[in-house]
Short mmCIF file of N, CA, C and O in Angstrom, two decimals:
data_model
loop_
_atom_site.label_atom_id
_atom_site.label_comp_id
_atom_site.label_asym_id
_atom_site.label_seq_id
_atom_site.Cartn_x
_atom_site.Cartn_y
_atom_site.Cartn_z
N TYR A 114 170.73 -42.99 187.10
CA TYR A 114 171.66 -43.66 185.74
C TYR A 114 171.42 -44.83 186.34
O TYR A 114 171.50 -45.70 187.49
N GLY A 115 171.81 -45.80 185.41
CA GLY A 115 172.54 -47.08 185.06
C GLY A 115 171.56 -47.94 185.28
O GLY A 115 170.66 -49.39 185.79
N THR A 116 169.62 -47.37 185.65
CA THR A 116 169.32 -48.04 184.98
C THR A 116 168.49 -48.28 183.43
O THR A 116 167.43 -48.99 183.40
N ALA A 117 169.32 -47.78 182.27
CA ALA A 117 168.81 -48.51 181.57
C ALA A 117 169.24 -49.75 180.69
O ALA A 117 168.23 -49.83 179.78
N ARG A 118 168.88 -50.41 181.54
CA ARG A 118 170.04 -52.07 180.85
C ARG A 118 168.36 -52.85 181.34
O ARG A 118 167.49 -53.44 180.60
N ILE A 119 168.19 -52.41 182.56
CA ILE A 119 167.20 -52.99 183.38
C ILE A 119 165.58 -52.19 182.85
O ILE A 119 164.42 -53.19 182.71
N ARG A 120 165.36 -51.56 182.57
CA ARG A 120 164.43 -51.34 181.97
C ARG A 120 163.79 -51.48 180.23
O ARG A 120 162.71 -51.73 179.94
N ALA A 121 165.52 -51.50 179.38
CA ALA A 121 165.09 -52.28 178.45
C ALA A 121 164.31 -54.04 178.21
O ALA A 121 163.52 -54.00 177.53
N ILE A 122 164.90 -54.50 179.47
CA ILE A 122 165.26 -55.64 179.58
C ILE A 122 163.14 -55.61 180.26
O ILE A 122 162.96 -57.07 179.19
N GLU A 123 163.37 -54.88 181.24
CA GLU A 123 161.76 -55.11 180.84
C GLU A 123 160.62 -54.58 180.12
O GLU A 123 158.72 -55.05 180.42
N SER A 124 160.75 -53.34 179.51
CA SER A 124 160.14 -53.53 178.14
C SER A 124 159.89 -54.42 177.29
O SER A 124 158.94 -54.23 176.78
N LYS A 125 160.22 -55.40 177.10
CA LYS A 125 160.19 -56.43 176.09
C LYS A 125 159.67 -57.78 176.79
O LYS A 125 159.13 -58.62 175.84
N ARG A 126 159.86 -57.68 178.08
CA ARG A 126 159.14 -59.01 178.70
C ARG A 126 157.46 -58.84 178.73
O ARG A 126 156.78 -57.51 178.95
N LYS A 127 156.87 -59.87 178.25
CA LYS A 127 155.78 -60.09 177.66
C LYS A 127 155.30 -61.35 178.76
O LYS A 127 155.66 -62.12 179.02
N THR A 128 153.91 -60.88 179.48
CA THR A 128 153.93 -62.28 180.13
C THR A 128 153.07 -63.13 179.76
O THR A 128 152.53 -62.71 178.48
N ILE A 129 153.15 -64.06 179.79
CA ILE A 129 152.46 -65.73 179.34
C ILE A 129 151.30 -66.42 180.13
O ILE A 129 151.53 -66.03 181.11
N VAL A 130 150.37 -66.58 179.06
CA VAL A 130 148.96 -67.53 180.13
C VAL A 130 149.25 -68.55 179.84
O VAL A 130 149.30 -68.98 178.40
N GLN A 131 148.84 -69.74 179.89
CA GLN A 131 148.64 -70.91 180.24
C GLN A 131 147.62 -71.40 180.51
O GLN A 131 146.26 -70.86 181.14
N MET A 132 147.17 -72.37 178.65
CA MET A 132 145.00 -72.68 179.12
C MET A 132 145.09 -74.10 179.24
O MET A 132 145.95 -74.45 178.70
N THR A 133 144.17 -75.02 179.42
CA THR A 133 144.01 -75.70 179.09
C THR A 133 143.29 -75.79 177.94
O THR A 133 142.87 -74.67 177.54
N LEU A 134 143.54 -77.04 177.04
CA LEU A 134 142.37 -76.85 175.43
C LEU A 134 141.37 -76.63 175.40
O LEU A 134 141.04 -75.98 174.32
N GLU A 135 140.65 -76.34 176.35
CA GLU A 135 139.09 -75.85 176.21
C GLU A 135 139.46 -74.01 176.03
O GLU A 135 138.23 -73.40 176.47
N GLY A 136 140.22 -74.02 177.05
CA GLY A 136 140.82 -72.10 176.78
C GLY A 136 141.15 -71.90 178.37
O GLY A 136 140.34 -70.54 177.96
N ILE A 137 140.58 -72.50 179.04
CA ILE A 137 140.76 -71.97 181.04
C ILE A 137 141.75 -72.16 181.43
O ILE A 137 142.41 -72.37 181.44
N PRO A 138 141.73 -70.49 181.57
CA PRO A 138 143.65 -70.13 182.52
C PRO A 138 143.96 -70.68 183.63
O PRO A 138 143.16 -71.01 184.20
N ILE A 139 144.81 -71.04 183.54
CA ILE A 139 145.10 -72.39 184.36
C ILE A 139 147.06 -71.29 185.18
O ILE A 139 147.27 -71.77 186.31
N ALA A 140 147.37 -70.75 184.69
CA ALA A 140 148.92 -70.00 185.52
C ALA A 140 148.93 -69.14 184.42
O ALA A 140 148.81 -68.65 183.13
N MET A 141 149.57 -68.06 184.91
CA MET A 141 150.31 -66.67 184.17
C MET A 141 151.50 -66.56 184.49
O MET A 141 152.16 -66.74 185.80
N TYR A 142 152.71 -66.42 183.71
CA TYR A 142 154.25 -66.76 184.10
C TYR A 142 154.42 -65.20 183.95
O TYR A 142 153.43 -64.19 182.56
N CYS A 143 155.22 -64.48 184.00
CA CYS A 143 155.81 -62.86 183.64
C CYS A 143 156.89 -62.72 183.07
O CYS A 143 156.82 -61.79 182.04
N SER A 144 157.19 -63.60 182.42
CA SER A 144 158.17 -63.76 180.99
C SER A 144 158.05 -65.34 181.15
O SER A 144 157.80 -66.30 181.06
N VAL A 145 159.18 -65.70 179.00
CA VAL A 145 159.30 -66.77 178.71
C VAL A 145 160.39 -67.38 179.45
O VAL A 145 160.06 -68.54 180.09
N THR A 146 161.05 -66.64 179.82
CA THR A 146 161.86 -67.41 180.45
C THR A 146 161.55 -67.47 182.16
O THR A 146 162.46 -69.09 182.12
N VAL A 147 160.54 -66.71 182.96
CA VAL A 147 160.05 -67.62 184.19
C VAL A 147 159.21 -69.28 183.88
O VAL A 147 159.51 -69.66 184.19
N ALA A 148 158.55 -68.90 182.95
CA ALA A 148 157.75 -70.06 182.34
C ALA A 148 158.36 -71.76 181.67
O ALA A 148 158.40 -72.22 182.24
N ALA A 149 159.14 -70.96 181.49
CA ALA A 149 160.53 -72.04 180.86
C ALA A 149 161.02 -72.48 182.43
O ALA A 149 161.37 -74.02 182.27
N GLU A 150 161.33 -72.08 183.03
CA GLU A 150 162.30 -72.67 184.62
C GLU A 150 161.89 -73.81 184.82
O GLU A 150 161.38 -74.04 185.68
N LEU A 151 160.06 -72.82 185.77
CA LEU A 151 158.53 -73.62 186.41
C LEU A 151 158.95 -75.33 185.48
O LEU A 151 158.92 -75.72 185.65
N LEU A 152 158.72 -74.67 184.29
CA LEU A 152 158.22 -76.09 183.70
C LEU A 152 158.88 -76.27 182.62
O LEU A 152 159.05 -78.03 182.61
N LYS A 153 160.22 -76.55 183.31
CA LYS A 153 161.32 -77.03 182.96
C LYS A 153 161.63 -77.37 181.15
O LYS A 153 162.02 -78.20 180.61
N HIS A 154 161.47 -76.37 180.70
CA HIS A 154 161.65 -76.62 179.34
C HIS A 154 162.16 -75.45 178.38
O HIS A 154 163.02 -74.80 179.61
N SER A 155 162.79 -74.97 177.26
CA SER A 155 163.74 -74.07 176.98
C SER A 155 162.71 -73.09 176.82
O SER A 155 161.49 -72.94 176.43
N PRO A 156 163.29 -71.98 176.85
CA PRO A 156 162.19 -69.95 176.70
C PRO A 156 162.06 -71.11 174.99
O PRO A 156 161.68 -69.71 174.35
N THR A 157 162.97 -71.35 173.95
CA THR A 157 162.48 -71.47 172.84
C THR A 157 161.16 -72.27 172.65
O THR A 157 160.54 -71.90 171.74
N SER A 158 160.95 -73.05 173.26
CA SER A 158 160.08 -73.87 173.35
C SER A 158 159.03 -73.55 173.70
O SER A 158 157.84 -72.88 172.91
N VAL A 159 158.63 -72.66 174.92
CA VAL A 159 157.45 -71.65 175.71
C VAL A 159 157.60 -69.88 174.21
O VAL A 159 156.66 -70.39 174.03
N ARG A 160 158.67 -69.58 173.59
CA ARG A 160 158.18 -68.65 172.24
C ARG A 160 157.41 -69.50 171.97
O ARG A 160 156.31 -68.86 170.59
N LYS A 161 157.65 -70.67 170.57
CA LYS A 161 156.59 -71.35 169.92
C LYS A 161 156.19 -71.88 170.24
O LYS A 161 154.36 -71.62 169.09
N TRP A 162 155.33 -72.24 171.55
CA TRP A 162 153.96 -72.71 171.79
C TRP A 162 153.07 -71.22 171.56
O TRP A 162 151.98 -70.88 171.50
N CYS A 163 153.46 -70.43 172.46
CA CYS A 163 153.04 -68.77 172.27
C CYS A 163 152.56 -68.39 171.05
O CYS A 163 151.16 -67.91 170.48
N ASP A 164 153.62 -68.53 170.24
CA ASP A 164 153.54 -67.91 168.70
C ASP A 164 152.58 -68.65 167.64
O ASP A 164 151.83 -68.65 167.28
N SER A 165 152.37 -69.95 168.44
CA SER A 165 151.40 -70.53 166.94
C SER A 165 150.52 -71.39 168.20
O SER A 165 149.12 -71.72 167.67
N GLY A 166 150.20 -70.75 169.38
CA GLY A 166 149.40 -70.99 170.41
C GLY A 166 148.58 -72.04 171.11
O GLY A 166 147.80 -72.75 172.26
N ILE A 167 149.50 -73.51 171.16
CA ILE A 167 149.77 -74.60 171.37
C ILE A 167 150.64 -75.27 171.26
O ILE A 167 151.81 -75.36 170.48
N GLY A 168 150.86 -76.13 172.47
CA GLY A 168 152.09 -76.49 172.85
C GLY A 168 152.30 -77.22 174.01
O GLY A 168 151.95 -77.06 174.91
N GLY A 169 152.61 -78.77 174.40
CA GLY A 169 152.90 -79.45 175.91
C GLY A 169 151.48 -79.56 176.58
O GLY A 169 151.46 -79.46 177.39
N GLY A 170 149.80 -79.49 175.23
CA GLY A 170 148.86 -79.83 175.85
C GLY A 170 148.00 -79.07 176.58
O GLY A 170 147.79 -79.44 176.82
N TYR A 171 149.06 -77.88 175.66
CA TYR A 171 148.07 -76.96 176.60
C TYR A 171 148.41 -75.83 175.32
O TYR A 171 148.83 -75.15 174.37
N LYS A 172 147.38 -74.74 175.58
CA LYS A 172 146.94 -73.57 174.51
C LYS A 172 147.49 -72.66 175.21
O LYS A 172 147.59 -72.91 176.89
N TRP A 173 148.93 -71.74 174.74
CA TRP A 173 149.80 -70.77 174.74
C TRP A 173 149.17 -69.22 174.58
O TRP A 173 148.71 -69.25 173.32
N ARG A 174 149.10 -68.29 175.37
CA ARG A 174 149.22 -67.51 174.26
C ARG A 174 150.26 -65.67 175.64
O ARG A 174 150.04 -65.90 176.36
N TYR A 175 150.33 -64.93 174.16
CA TYR A 175 150.98 -63.31 174.88
C TYR A 175 150.19 -63.14 175.79
O TYR A 175 148.86 -62.69 175.23
N SER A 176 150.08 -61.92 176.77
CA SER A 176 149.39 -61.32 177.51
C SER A 176 149.57 -60.04 177.47
O SER A 176 150.58 -59.41 177.67
N ASP A 177 148.77 -58.82 177.34
CA ASP A 177 149.02 -57.37 177.95
C ASP A 177 149.02 -57.42 179.49
O ASP A 177 149.55 -55.97 178.91
N GLU A 178 148.00 -58.18 180.32
CA GLU A 178 147.65 -57.43 181.05
C GLU A 178 149.87 -58.02 182.16
O GLU A 178 150.18 -59.58 182.09
N PRO A 179 150.29 -57.50 182.63
CA PRO A 179 151.06 -57.44 183.68
C PRO A 179 150.43 -58.80 184.53
O PRO A 179 149.60 -58.03 185.10
N ILE A 180 151.48 -58.75 185.47
CA ILE A 180 151.31 -59.60 185.97
C ILE A 180 151.71 -58.47 187.16
O ILE A 180 152.77 -58.37 187.96
#
């Protein structure tokens, strides 16, 4: 009881991988929000980077691997 909201949020959470322009992974973040907070950017920017594959001088992608 009372966990439906938490489960819904966690099911939508996507792991983010930050890579060099050469494609070498340098960081993984458990969500767009966490990445945005740590990088001092907006979640919208991080989402756009992941969708386009590049941004802020790095390559970005969503990962199916949980952290």
